[in-house]
Amino acid sequence: MKFRIFLVLASCITSVVTGLVLSRVGSSPESAKSRTKPLIGLSMDTLKEERWQGDRDLFVARARELGADVLVQSANSDDTRQISDVQALISRRVDVLVIVPHNGGAMAKAVNMAHDAGIPVLAYDRLITDCDLDLYMTFDNVKVGELQAQFLVDRLPKDRKSKIVRIFGAKTDNNALLFKKGQDNVLKPLINSGRIDVVHEDWTQDWKPENAKKIANAAITKAGSDFDAILASNDGTAGGAIQALSEEGVAGRILVTGQDAELSACQRIVNGTQAMTIYKPLTQLAKQAAEAATKLARSKPLFALGKIDNGKNEVPSILLDVVVVTKDNMMDTVIKDGFHTAADVYGDRPPP
Ligand code: BGC
């Protein structure tokens, strides 16, 4: 099955324009031909973390603006459930599928099923591997990892060996591997030269904060609280780790990284228990993905600037940029962008 997605080499990513969504779950299936509006199926891994609710709402809102309908399913971090969600969307005869996979490998099956039904598939934020994926839209995930690690390297003591703990994401999520790859790009030379000692590291099953807390506790059992930083891969895992540090009375003394600019993480940053997060402008991703999905649904041609190897093919890809957020630029980034309000981040305190 070939859909019209073109790779472009230069900066001519024209606005990926089209329309989207409105929850139609519960209405009877219509044939694709009898419909006047495009119908998009959005299959999500989870809605538990703050960011994914934002992704869904922004995507649906943009789709609606563009005159499309959307059916949304969330699989609660369960591969079997996500496959049956996709089956349900296919049987509702969606014109295009947008998938945030729980497991990038397991969802190849969903892409094959969709293609058998003549439906193109866009992977949203997380790659689906080893299949003929039509389009991938995400942030620069290797850069996320590089920025997290570089932030620490710039602040670790220079006069002695530094000790760090590494908390990776879920092994089933290709992004977690990319974040680690970016972190390794920066850290490996320093680990090899002996300047940085990784006292403990582990993967966080399903990205759950409670699992990250267990990893931080294991690090404390092994090394005491005698380390300089926790390289946590996102804000959820940072939150779990900081809880463990708080119980030891050392939160704020040990640098902790994050990602997603979740409200609770921004609050921890201005309160001093988390050192940084990475702001990924979800509005841009969700809107552009809604526009691309609507184009695909209407069989309009689409242009992508990049390509990413998913193990089987070079997948046309669109990668958006990310921004480091600390207490110093909180006002100029997430708050200026309207991602959070100053009142929500600073509470009763006056913003700087
Ligand atoms: C996303 C992160 C998110 C994590 C856990 C990753 O694939 O890129 O933004 O924090 O999943 O949901």
mmCIF file of C-alpha atoms and ligand atoms in Angstrom:
data_model
loop_
_atom_site.group_PDB
_atom_site.id
_atom_site.type_symbol
_atom_site.label_atom_id
_atom_site.label_comp_id
_atom_site.label_asym_id
_atom_site.label_seq_id
_atom_site.Cartn_x
_atom_site.Cartn_y
_atom_site.Cartn_z
ATOM 1 C CA MET A 1 0.000 0.000 0.000
ATOM 2 C CA LYS A 2 1.531 3.317 -1.037
ATOM 3 C CA PHE A 3 0.273 6.654 0.134
ATOM 4 C CA ARG A 4 1.454 9.925 -1.249
ATOM 5 C CA ILE A 5 4.063 11.170 1.187
ATOM 6 C CA PHE A 6 7.058 12.914 -0.287
ATOM 7 C CA LEU A 7 10.388 13.504 1.339
ATOM 8 C CA VAL A 8 11.686 17.000 0.753
ATOM 9 C CA LEU A 9 15.258 17.933 1.245
ATOM 10 C CA ALA A 10 15.092 21.631 1.902
ATOM 11 C CA SER A 11 13.093 23.868 4.148
ATOM 12 C CA CYS A 12 9.941 23.668 2.102
ATOM 13 C CA ILE A 13 7.746 21.947 4.598
ATOM 14 C CA THR A 14 4.651 23.691 3.520
ATOM 15 C CA SER A 15 1.899 23.894 6.026
ATOM 16 C CA VAL A 16 0.574 20.409 6.399
ATOM 17 C CA VAL A 17 -2.965 21.600 6.199
ATOM 18 C CA THR A 18 -6.141 19.753 6.742
ATOM 19 C CA GLY A 19 -8.850 19.059 9.224
ATOM 20 C CA LEU A 20 -9.810 16.865 12.104
ATOM 21 C CA VAL A 21 -11.720 15.539 15.007
ATOM 22 C CA LEU A 22 -14.742 15.078 17.178
ATOM 23 C CA SER A 23 -15.333 12.012 19.245
ATOM 24 C CA ARG A 24 -17.730 9.788 17.352
ATOM 25 C CA VAL A 25 -17.369 6.760 19.561
ATOM 26 C CA GLY A 26 -20.803 5.226 19.980
ATOM 27 C CA SER A 27 -22.273 6.167 16.616
ATOM 28 C CA SER A 28 -22.883 3.481 14.010
ATOM 29 C CA PRO A 29 -20.192 2.725 11.422
ATOM 30 C CA GLU A 30 -20.584 4.572 8.160
ATOM 31 C CA SER A 31 -18.896 3.523 4.987
ATOM 32 C CA ALA A 32 -15.955 5.739 4.151
ATOM 33 C CA LYS A 33 -17.626 6.709 0.873
ATOM 34 C CA SER A 34 -20.907 7.848 2.434
ATOM 35 C CA ARG A 35 -19.121 10.194 4.841
ATOM 36 C CA THR A 36 -18.739 13.855 4.134
ATOM 37 C CA LYS A 37 -16.078 14.408 6.804
ATOM 38 C CA PRO A 38 -12.792 12.566 7.101
ATOM 39 C CA LEU A 39 -12.655 10.184 10.063
ATOM 40 C CA ILE A 40 -9.406 9.784 11.995
ATOM 41 C CA GLY A 41 -8.646 6.986 14.455
ATOM 42 C CA LEU A 42 -6.318 7.976 17.302
ATOM 43 C CA SER A 43 -4.939 5.031 19.260
ATOM 44 C CA MET A 44 -2.983 6.073 22.349
ATOM 45 C CA ASP A 45 -0.823 4.047 24.719
ATOM 46 C CA THR A 46 -2.027 5.849 27.826
ATOM 47 C CA LEU A 47 -3.704 8.989 29.063
ATOM 48 C CA LYS A 48 -2.245 8.720 32.559
ATOM 49 C CA GLU A 49 0.541 11.233 32.151
ATOM 50 C CA GLU A 50 -0.354 14.893 31.877
ATOM 51 C CA ARG A 51 1.277 15.339 28.477
ATOM 52 C CA TRP A 52 -0.833 12.736 26.681
ATOM 53 C CA GLN A 53 -4.092 14.353 27.729
ATOM 54 C CA GLY A 54 -2.736 17.581 26.271
ATOM 55 C CA ASP A 55 -1.698 15.823 23.062
ATOM 56 C CA ARG A 56 -5.170 14.332 22.680
ATOM 57 C CA ASP A 57 -7.039 17.560 23.380
ATOM 58 C CA LEU A 58 -4.891 19.649 21.066
ATOM 59 C CA PHE A 59 -5.071 17.063 18.299
ATOM 60 C CA VAL A 60 -8.841 16.748 18.548
ATOM 61 C CA ALA A 61 -9.353 20.504 18.679
ATOM 62 C CA ARG A 62 -7.263 21.100 15.543
ATOM 63 C CA ALA A 63 -9.005 18.279 13.734
ATOM 64 C CA ARG A 64 -12.378 19.733 14.543
ATOM 65 C CA GLU A 65 -11.272 23.097 13.243
ATOM 66 C CA LEU A 66 -10.302 21.423 10.008
ATOM 67 C CA GLY A 67 -13.645 19.701 9.685
ATOM 68 C CA ALA A 68 -12.670 16.139 10.541
ATOM 69 C CA ASP A 69 -13.983 13.683 13.100
ATOM 70 C CA VAL A 70 -11.811 11.677 15.478
ATOM 71 C CA LEU A 71 -12.292 8.425 17.344
ATOM 72 C CA VAL A 72 -9.949 8.188 20.336
ATOM 73 C CA GLN A 73 -8.880 4.995 22.118
ATOM 74 C CA SER A 74 -6.433 4.600 24.998
ATOM 75 C CA ALA A 75 -4.874 1.213 25.776
ATOM 76 C CA ASN A 76 -3.776 1.689 29.396
ATOM 77 C CA SER A 77 -0.204 0.529 28.601
ATOM 78 C CA ASP A 78 -1.398 -2.849 27.321
ATOM 79 C CA ASP A 79 -0.241 -4.174 23.934
ATOM 80 C CA THR A 80 -3.104 -6.648 23.514
ATOM 81 C CA ARG A 81 -5.579 -3.921 24.250
ATOM 82 C CA GLN A 82 -3.919 -1.525 21.837
ATOM 83 C CA ILE A 83 -4.115 -4.111 19.047
ATOM 84 C CA SER A 84 -7.834 -4.594 19.711
ATOM 85 C CA ASP A 85 -8.306 -0.796 19.856
ATOM 86 C CA VAL A 86 -6.780 -0.586 16.385
ATOM 87 C CA GLN A 87 -8.970 -3.451 15.177
ATOM 88 C CA ALA A 88 -12.018 -1.580 16.470
ATOM 89 C CA LEU A 89 -10.939 1.609 14.679
ATOM 90 C CA ILE A 90 -10.373 -0.299 11.447
ATOM 91 C CA SER A 91 -13.821 -1.839 11.708
ATOM 92 C CA ARG A 92 -15.220 1.686 12.130
ATOM 93 C CA ARG A 93 -13.624 2.366 8.737
ATOM 94 C CA VAL A 94 -11.423 5.256 9.750
ATOM 95 C CA ASP A 95 -9.684 6.976 6.836
ATOM 96 C CA VAL A 96 -6.340 7.204 8.638
ATOM 97 C CA LEU A 97 -4.834 5.864 11.849
ATOM 98 C CA VAL A 98 -2.663 7.865 14.218
ATOM 99 C CA ILE A 99 -0.892 5.652 16.750
ATOM 100 C CA VAL A 100 1.075 6.461 19.898
ATOM 101 C CA PRO A 101 2.423 2.950 20.496
ATOM 102 C CA HIS A 102 2.919 1.502 23.943
ATOM 103 C CA ASN A 103 5.384 -0.903 22.356
ATOM 104 C CA GLY A 104 6.956 0.232 19.091
ATOM 105 C CA GLY A 105 7.749 -3.341 18.061
ATOM 106 C CA ALA A 106 4.391 -4.867 18.903
ATOM 107 C CA MET A 107 2.448 -2.222 16.973
ATOM 108 C CA ALA A 108 3.991 -3.253 13.619
ATOM 109 C CA LYS A 109 1.146 -5.754 13.534
ATOM 110 C CA ALA A 110 -1.367 -2.904 13.812
ATOM 111 C CA VAL A 111 0.258 -1.108 10.878
ATOM 112 C CA ASN A 112 0.043 -4.269 8.757
ATOM 113 C CA MET A 113 -3.623 -4.729 9.675
ATOM 114 C CA ALA A 114 -4.378 -1.128 8.763
ATOM 115 C CA HIS A 115 -2.587 -1.438 5.435
ATOM 116 C CA ASP A 116 -4.526 -4.612 4.629
ATOM 117 C CA ALA A 117 -7.637 -2.455 5.047
ATOM 118 C CA GLY A 118 -6.152 0.337 2.870
ATOM 119 C CA ILE A 119 -5.636 2.726 5.800
ATOM 120 C CA PRO A 120 -2.439 4.807 6.106
ATOM 121 C CA VAL A 121 -0.726 5.056 9.506
ATOM 122 C CA LEU A 122 1.024 7.967 11.166
ATOM 123 C CA ALA A 123 3.158 7.185 14.244
ATOM 124 C CA TYR A 124 2.808 10.008 16.752
ATOM 125 C CA ASP A 125 5.760 10.876 19.029
ATOM 126 C CA ARG A 126 6.962 7.234 19.265
ATOM 127 C CA LEU A 127 8.264 5.219 16.329
ATOM 128 C CA ILE A 128 6.702 1.934 15.214
ATOM 129 C CA THR A 129 9.523 -0.329 14.084
ATOM 130 C CA ASP A 130 9.962 -2.992 11.393
ATOM 131 C CA CYS A 131 6.962 -2.155 9.244
ATOM 132 C CA ASP A 132 5.963 0.010 6.273
ATOM 133 C CA LEU A 133 4.999 2.990 8.376
ATOM 134 C CA ASP A 134 3.690 5.916 6.297
ATOM 135 C CA LEU A 135 4.707 8.895 8.411
ATOM 136 C CA TYR A 136 6.418 9.608 11.730
ATOM 137 C CA MET A 137 6.006 12.900 13.596
ATOM 138 C CA THR A 138 7.949 13.566 16.760
ATOM 139 C CA PHE A 139 10.510 15.741 18.529
ATOM 140 C CA ASP A 140 14.251 15.420 18.170
ATOM 141 C CA ASN A 141 14.525 12.696 20.783
ATOM 142 C CA VAL A 142 18.283 12.144 20.566
ATOM 143 C CA LYS A 143 18.713 15.857 21.176
ATOM 144 C CA VAL A 144 16.464 15.592 24.251
ATOM 145 C CA GLY A 145 18.908 13.064 25.739
ATOM 146 C CA GLU A 146 21.931 15.143 24.757
ATOM 147 C CA LEU A 147 20.495 18.273 26.371
ATOM 148 C CA GLN A 148 19.659 16.421 29.588
ATOM 149 C CA ALA A 149 23.166 14.992 29.890
ATOM 150 C CA GLN A 150 24.931 18.206 28.851
ATOM 151 C CA PHE A 151 22.955 20.126 31.455
ATOM 152 C CA LEU A 152 24.404 17.851 34.145
ATOM 153 C CA VAL A 153 27.926 17.811 32.750
ATOM 154 C CA ASP A 154 27.979 21.624 32.813
ATOM 155 C CA ARG A 155 27.037 21.646 36.501
ATOM 156 C CA LEU A 156 28.824 18.621 37.971
ATOM 157 C CA PRO A 157 31.870 19.346 40.171
ATOM 158 C CA LYS A 158 35.018 19.832 38.093
ATOM 159 C CA ASP A 159 37.538 19.156 40.880
ATOM 160 C CA ARG A 160 36.652 15.508 41.521
ATOM 161 C CA LYS A 161 34.995 12.469 40.000
ATOM 162 C CA SER A 162 31.203 12.897 39.835
ATOM 163 C CA LYS A 163 28.759 10.181 40.751
ATOM 164 C CA ILE A 164 25.453 9.913 38.958
ATOM 165 C CA VAL A 165 22.391 7.639 38.824
ATOM 166 C CA ARG A 166 20.701 7.021 35.479
ATOM 167 C CA ILE A 167 16.963 6.323 35.249
ATOM 168 C CA PHE A 168 15.980 5.323 31.726
ATOM 169 C CA GLY A 169 12.424 5.151 30.368
ATOM 170 C CA ALA A 170 10.434 2.092 29.323
ATOM 171 C CA LYS A 171 12.465 -0.357 27.250
ATOM 172 C CA THR A 172 9.408 -0.992 25.068
ATOM 173 C CA ASP A 173 9.367 2.656 23.936
ATOM 174 C CA ASN A 174 11.771 3.456 21.115
ATOM 175 C CA ASN A 175 11.983 7.023 22.421
ATOM 176 C CA ALA A 176 13.495 5.753 25.669
ATOM 177 C CA LEU A 177 16.292 4.185 23.608
ATOM 178 C CA LEU A 178 16.806 7.459 21.739
ATOM 179 C CA PHE A 179 16.943 9.503 24.941
ATOM 180 C CA LYS A 180 19.583 7.085 26.242
ATOM 181 C CA LYS A 181 21.467 7.300 22.960
ATOM 182 C CA GLY A 182 21.584 11.095 23.209
ATOM 183 C CA GLN A 183 22.690 10.904 26.857
ATOM 184 C CA ASP A 184 25.383 8.378 25.919
ATOM 185 C CA ASN A 185 26.672 10.679 23.156
ATOM 186 C CA VAL A 186 27.559 13.206 25.847
ATOM 187 C CA LEU A 187 28.417 10.936 28.788
ATOM 188 C CA LYS A 188 30.357 8.050 27.255
ATOM 189 C CA PRO A 189 33.672 9.932 26.840
ATOM 190 C CA LEU A 190 33.446 11.190 30.433
ATOM 191 C CA ILE A 191 32.509 7.769 31.784
ATOM 192 C CA ASN A 192 35.357 6.202 29.804
ATOM 193 C CA SER A 193 37.860 8.765 31.071
ATOM 194 C CA GLY A 194 36.733 8.110 34.659
ATOM 195 C CA ARG A 195 35.403 11.617 35.280
ATOM 196 C CA ILE A 196 31.878 10.340 35.766
ATOM 197 C CA ASP A 197 30.964 7.231 37.697
ATOM 198 C CA VAL A 198 27.484 5.767 37.155
ATOM 199 C CA VAL A 199 26.700 4.334 40.579
ATOM 200 C CA HIS A 200 23.399 2.782 39.522
ATOM 201 C CA GLU A 201 21.191 2.638 36.418
ATOM 202 C CA ASP A 202 17.999 0.893 35.357
ATOM 203 C CA TRP A 203 15.004 0.994 33.002
ATOM 204 C CA THR A 204 11.605 2.146 34.285
ATOM 205 C CA GLN A 205 8.877 -0.288 33.378
ATOM 206 C CA ASP A 206 6.010 1.549 31.633
ATOM 207 C CA TRP A 207 7.618 4.888 32.614
ATOM 208 C CA LYS A 208 5.814 4.680 35.967
ATOM 209 C CA PRO A 209 6.963 7.136 38.673
ATOM 210 C CA GLU A 210 6.581 4.433 41.354
ATOM 211 C CA ASN A 211 9.031 2.233 39.412
ATOM 212 C CA ALA A 212 11.467 5.156 39.096
ATOM 213 C CA LYS A 213 11.221 5.677 42.843
ATOM 214 C CA LYS A 214 12.225 2.043 43.348
ATOM 215 C CA ILE A 215 15.277 2.607 41.133
ATOM 216 C CA ALA A 216 16.269 5.687 43.143
ATOM 217 C CA ASN A 217 15.770 3.712 46.364
ATOM 218 C CA ALA A 218 17.981 0.920 45.022
ATOM 219 C CA ALA A 219 20.648 3.537 44.208
ATOM 220 C CA ILE A 220 20.433 4.933 47.746
ATOM 221 C CA THR A 221 20.712 1.427 49.212
ATOM 222 C CA LYS A 222 23.822 0.852 47.102
ATOM 223 C CA ALA A 223 25.582 4.210 47.357
ATOM 224 C CA GLY A 224 23.852 6.053 50.182
ATOM 225 C CA SER A 225 22.879 9.542 49.108
ATOM 226 C CA ASP A 226 26.478 10.157 48.184
ATOM 227 C CA PHE A 227 25.924 11.040 44.542
ATOM 228 C CA ASP A 228 25.673 14.279 42.600
ATOM 229 C CA ALA A 229 22.854 13.822 40.152
ATOM 230 C CA ILE A 230 20.004 11.687 38.891
ATOM 231 C CA LEU A 231 19.675 11.684 35.135
ATOM 232 C CA ALA A 232 15.944 10.954 34.993
ATOM 233 C CA SER A 233 14.570 10.617 31.474
ATOM 234 C CA ASN A 234 11.248 12.406 31.979
ATOM 235 C CA ASP A 235 9.291 14.379 34.549
ATOM 236 C CA GLY A 236 7.315 11.356 35.725
ATOM 237 C CA THR A 237 10.474 9.409 36.562
ATOM 238 C CA ALA A 238 12.016 12.590 38.026
ATOM 239 C CA GLY A 239 8.981 12.931 40.307
ATOM 240 C CA GLY A 240 9.401 9.347 41.561
ATOM 241 C CA ALA A 241 13.141 9.845 42.117
ATOM 242 C CA ILE A 242 12.620 13.141 43.958
ATOM 243 C CA GLN A 243 10.147 11.465 46.271
ATOM 244 C CA ALA A 244 12.870 8.957 47.207
ATOM 245 C CA LEU A 245 15.346 11.823 47.723
ATOM 246 C CA SER A 246 12.830 13.720 49.888
ATOM 247 C CA GLU A 247 12.422 10.704 52.124
ATOM 248 C CA GLU A 248 16.231 10.768 52.617
ATOM 249 C CA GLY A 249 16.154 14.529 53.248
ATOM 250 C CA VAL A 250 18.398 15.277 50.254
ATOM 251 C CA ALA A 251 15.927 16.605 47.663
ATOM 252 C CA GLY A 252 17.332 19.841 46.222
ATOM 253 C CA ARG A 253 20.931 18.853 47.010
ATOM 254 C CA ILE A 254 21.137 16.368 44.152
ATOM 255 C CA LEU A 255 20.571 17.568 40.583
ATOM 256 C CA VAL A 256 17.619 15.873 38.867
ATOM 257 C CA THR A 257 16.760 16.207 35.177
ATOM 258 C CA GLY A 258 13.407 15.695 33.455
ATOM 259 C CA GLN A 259 11.416 16.151 30.281
ATOM 260 C CA ASP A 260 7.892 17.252 29.271
ATOM 261 C CA ALA A 261 7.535 20.479 31.275
ATOM 262 C CA GLU A 262 4.698 18.931 33.266
ATOM 263 C CA LEU A 263 3.131 21.402 35.672
ATOM 264 C CA SER A 264 4.324 19.489 38.749
ATOM 265 C CA ALA A 265 7.862 19.433 37.324
ATOM 266 C CA CYS A 266 7.811 23.181 36.637
ATOM 267 C CA GLN A 267 6.692 23.703 40.229
ATOM 268 C CA ARG A 268 9.522 21.509 41.495
ATOM 269 C CA ILE A 269 11.961 23.517 39.368
ATOM 270 C CA VAL A 270 10.948 26.853 40.841
ATOM 271 C CA ASN A 271 10.946 25.255 44.300
ATOM 272 C CA GLY A 272 14.463 23.882 43.736
ATOM 273 C CA THR A 273 13.980 20.105 43.956
ATOM 274 C CA GLN A 274 14.258 19.488 40.189
ATOM 275 C CA ALA A 275 16.979 21.199 38.186
ATOM 276 C CA MET A 276 15.570 21.197 34.666
ATOM 277 C CA THR A 277 13.040 19.834 32.236
ATOM 278 C CA ILE A 278 12.804 19.755 28.474
ATOM 279 C CA TYR A 279 9.908 21.671 26.978
ATOM 280 C CA LYS A 280 8.508 19.969 23.924
ATOM 281 C CA PRO A 281 5.934 22.267 22.290
ATOM 282 C CA LEU A 282 3.077 19.765 22.157
ATOM 283 C CA THR A 283 0.787 22.278 20.532
ATOM 284 C CA GLN A 284 2.945 22.262 17.416
ATOM 285 C CA LEU A 285 3.217 18.492 17.286
ATOM 286 C CA ALA A 286 -0.465 17.852 17.894
ATOM 287 C CA LYS A 287 -1.610 20.494 15.428
ATOM 288 C CA GLN A 288 0.772 19.463 12.680
ATOM 289 C CA ALA A 289 -0.103 15.810 13.196
ATOM 290 C CA ALA A 290 -3.808 16.645 13.002
ATOM 291 C CA GLU A 291 -3.163 18.520 9.783
ATOM 292 C CA ALA A 292 -1.106 15.697 8.314
ATOM 293 C CA ALA A 293 -3.643 13.053 9.329
ATOM 294 C CA THR A 294 -6.453 14.991 7.708
ATOM 295 C CA LYS A 295 -4.456 15.311 4.526
ATOM 296 C CA LEU A 296 -3.812 11.587 4.506
ATOM 297 C CA ALA A 297 -7.501 10.954 5.179
ATOM 298 C CA ARG A 298 -8.376 13.092 2.177
ATOM 299 C CA SER A 299 -5.697 11.375 0.067
ATOM 300 C CA LYS A 300 -3.895 14.660 -0.393
ATOM 301 C CA PRO A 301 -0.125 14.607 -0.934
ATOM 302 C CA LEU A 302 2.054 15.381 2.052
ATOM 303 C CA PHE A 303 5.642 16.575 2.417
ATOM 304 C CA ALA A 304 8.117 15.527 5.096
ATOM 305 C CA LEU A 305 11.577 16.987 5.569
ATOM 306 C CA GLY A 306 13.339 14.050 7.148
ATOM 307 C CA LYS A 307 13.499 10.289 7.215
ATOM 308 C CA ILE A 308 14.097 7.826 9.997
ATOM 309 C CA ASP A 309 15.078 4.198 9.620
ATOM 310 C CA ASN A 310 12.560 2.056 11.488
ATOM 311 C CA GLY A 311 14.419 -1.197 10.821
ATOM 312 C CA LYS A 312 12.503 -1.920 7.637
ATOM 313 C CA ASN A 313 12.247 1.365 5.766
ATOM 314 C CA GLU A 314 13.282 4.967 5.688
ATOM 315 C CA VAL A 315 10.081 6.478 7.083
ATOM 316 C CA PRO A 316 9.182 10.032 6.008
ATOM 317 C CA SER A 317 9.527 11.970 9.254
ATOM 318 C CA ILE A 318 8.957 15.367 10.779
ATOM 319 C CA LEU A 319 11.073 16.238 13.845
ATOM 320 C CA LEU A 320 10.336 19.289 15.972
ATOM 321 C CA ASP A 321 12.820 21.132 18.152
ATOM 322 C CA VAL A 322 12.924 21.190 21.968
ATOM 323 C CA VAL A 323 13.991 23.677 24.651
ATOM 324 C CA VAL A 324 15.814 23.301 27.999
ATOM 325 C CA VAL A 325 13.838 24.855 30.868
ATOM 326 C CA THR A 326 15.323 25.881 34.214
ATOM 327 C CA LYS A 327 14.141 28.281 36.910
ATOM 328 C CA ASP A 328 15.982 31.032 35.006
ATOM 329 C CA ASN A 329 14.020 30.809 31.756
ATOM 330 C CA MET A 330 10.687 29.446 33.017
ATOM 331 C CA MET A 331 8.948 32.764 32.324
ATOM 332 C CA ASP A 332 10.421 33.065 28.829
ATOM 333 C CA THR A 333 9.546 29.549 27.717
ATOM 334 C CA VAL A 334 6.602 27.535 28.988
ATOM 335 C CA ILE A 335 4.837 30.516 30.523
ATOM 336 C CA LYS A 336 5.402 32.856 27.591
ATOM 337 C CA ASP A 337 4.107 30.094 25.316
ATOM 338 C CA GLY A 338 0.937 29.743 27.406
ATOM 339 C CA PHE A 339 1.792 26.103 28.191
ATOM 340 C CA HIS A 340 1.286 26.885 31.900
ATOM 341 C CA THR A 341 0.288 30.069 33.686
ATOM 342 C CA ALA A 342 2.646 31.876 36.075
ATOM 343 C CA ALA A 343 -0.006 31.478 38.783
ATOM 344 C CA ASP A 344 -0.054 27.708 38.312
ATOM 345 C CA VAL A 345 3.736 27.416 38.383
ATOM 346 C CA TYR A 346 4.572 29.938 41.130
ATOM 347 C CA GLY A 347 1.410 29.669 43.259
ATOM 348 C CA ASP A 348 1.160 32.508 45.726
ATOM 349 C CA ARG A 349 4.729 33.661 45.189
ATOM 350 C CA PRO A 350 5.336 36.549 42.809
ATOM 351 C CA PRO A 351 6.957 35.339 39.569
ATOM 352 C CA PRO A 352 10.481 36.718 39.050
HETATM 353 C C1 BGC B 1 7.610 10.598 25.360
HETATM 354 C C2 BGC B 1 7.836 11.419 26.600
HETATM 355 C C3 BGC B 1 7.043 10.829 27.757
HETATM 356 C C4 BGC B 1 7.287 9.339 27.871
HETATM 357 C C5 BGC B 1 6.376 8.684 28.888
HETATM 358 C C6 BGC B 1 7.941 9.154 25.624
HETATM 359 O O1 BGC B 1 7.773 8.390 24.493
HETATM 360 O O2 BGC B 1 8.390 11.104 24.292
HETATM 361 O O3 BGC B 1 7.439 12.745 26.363
HETATM 362 O O4 BGC B 1 7.390 11.429 28.956
HETATM 363 O O5 BGC B 1 7.068 8.693 26.644
HETATM 364 O O6 BGC B 1 5.057 8.786 28.520
#
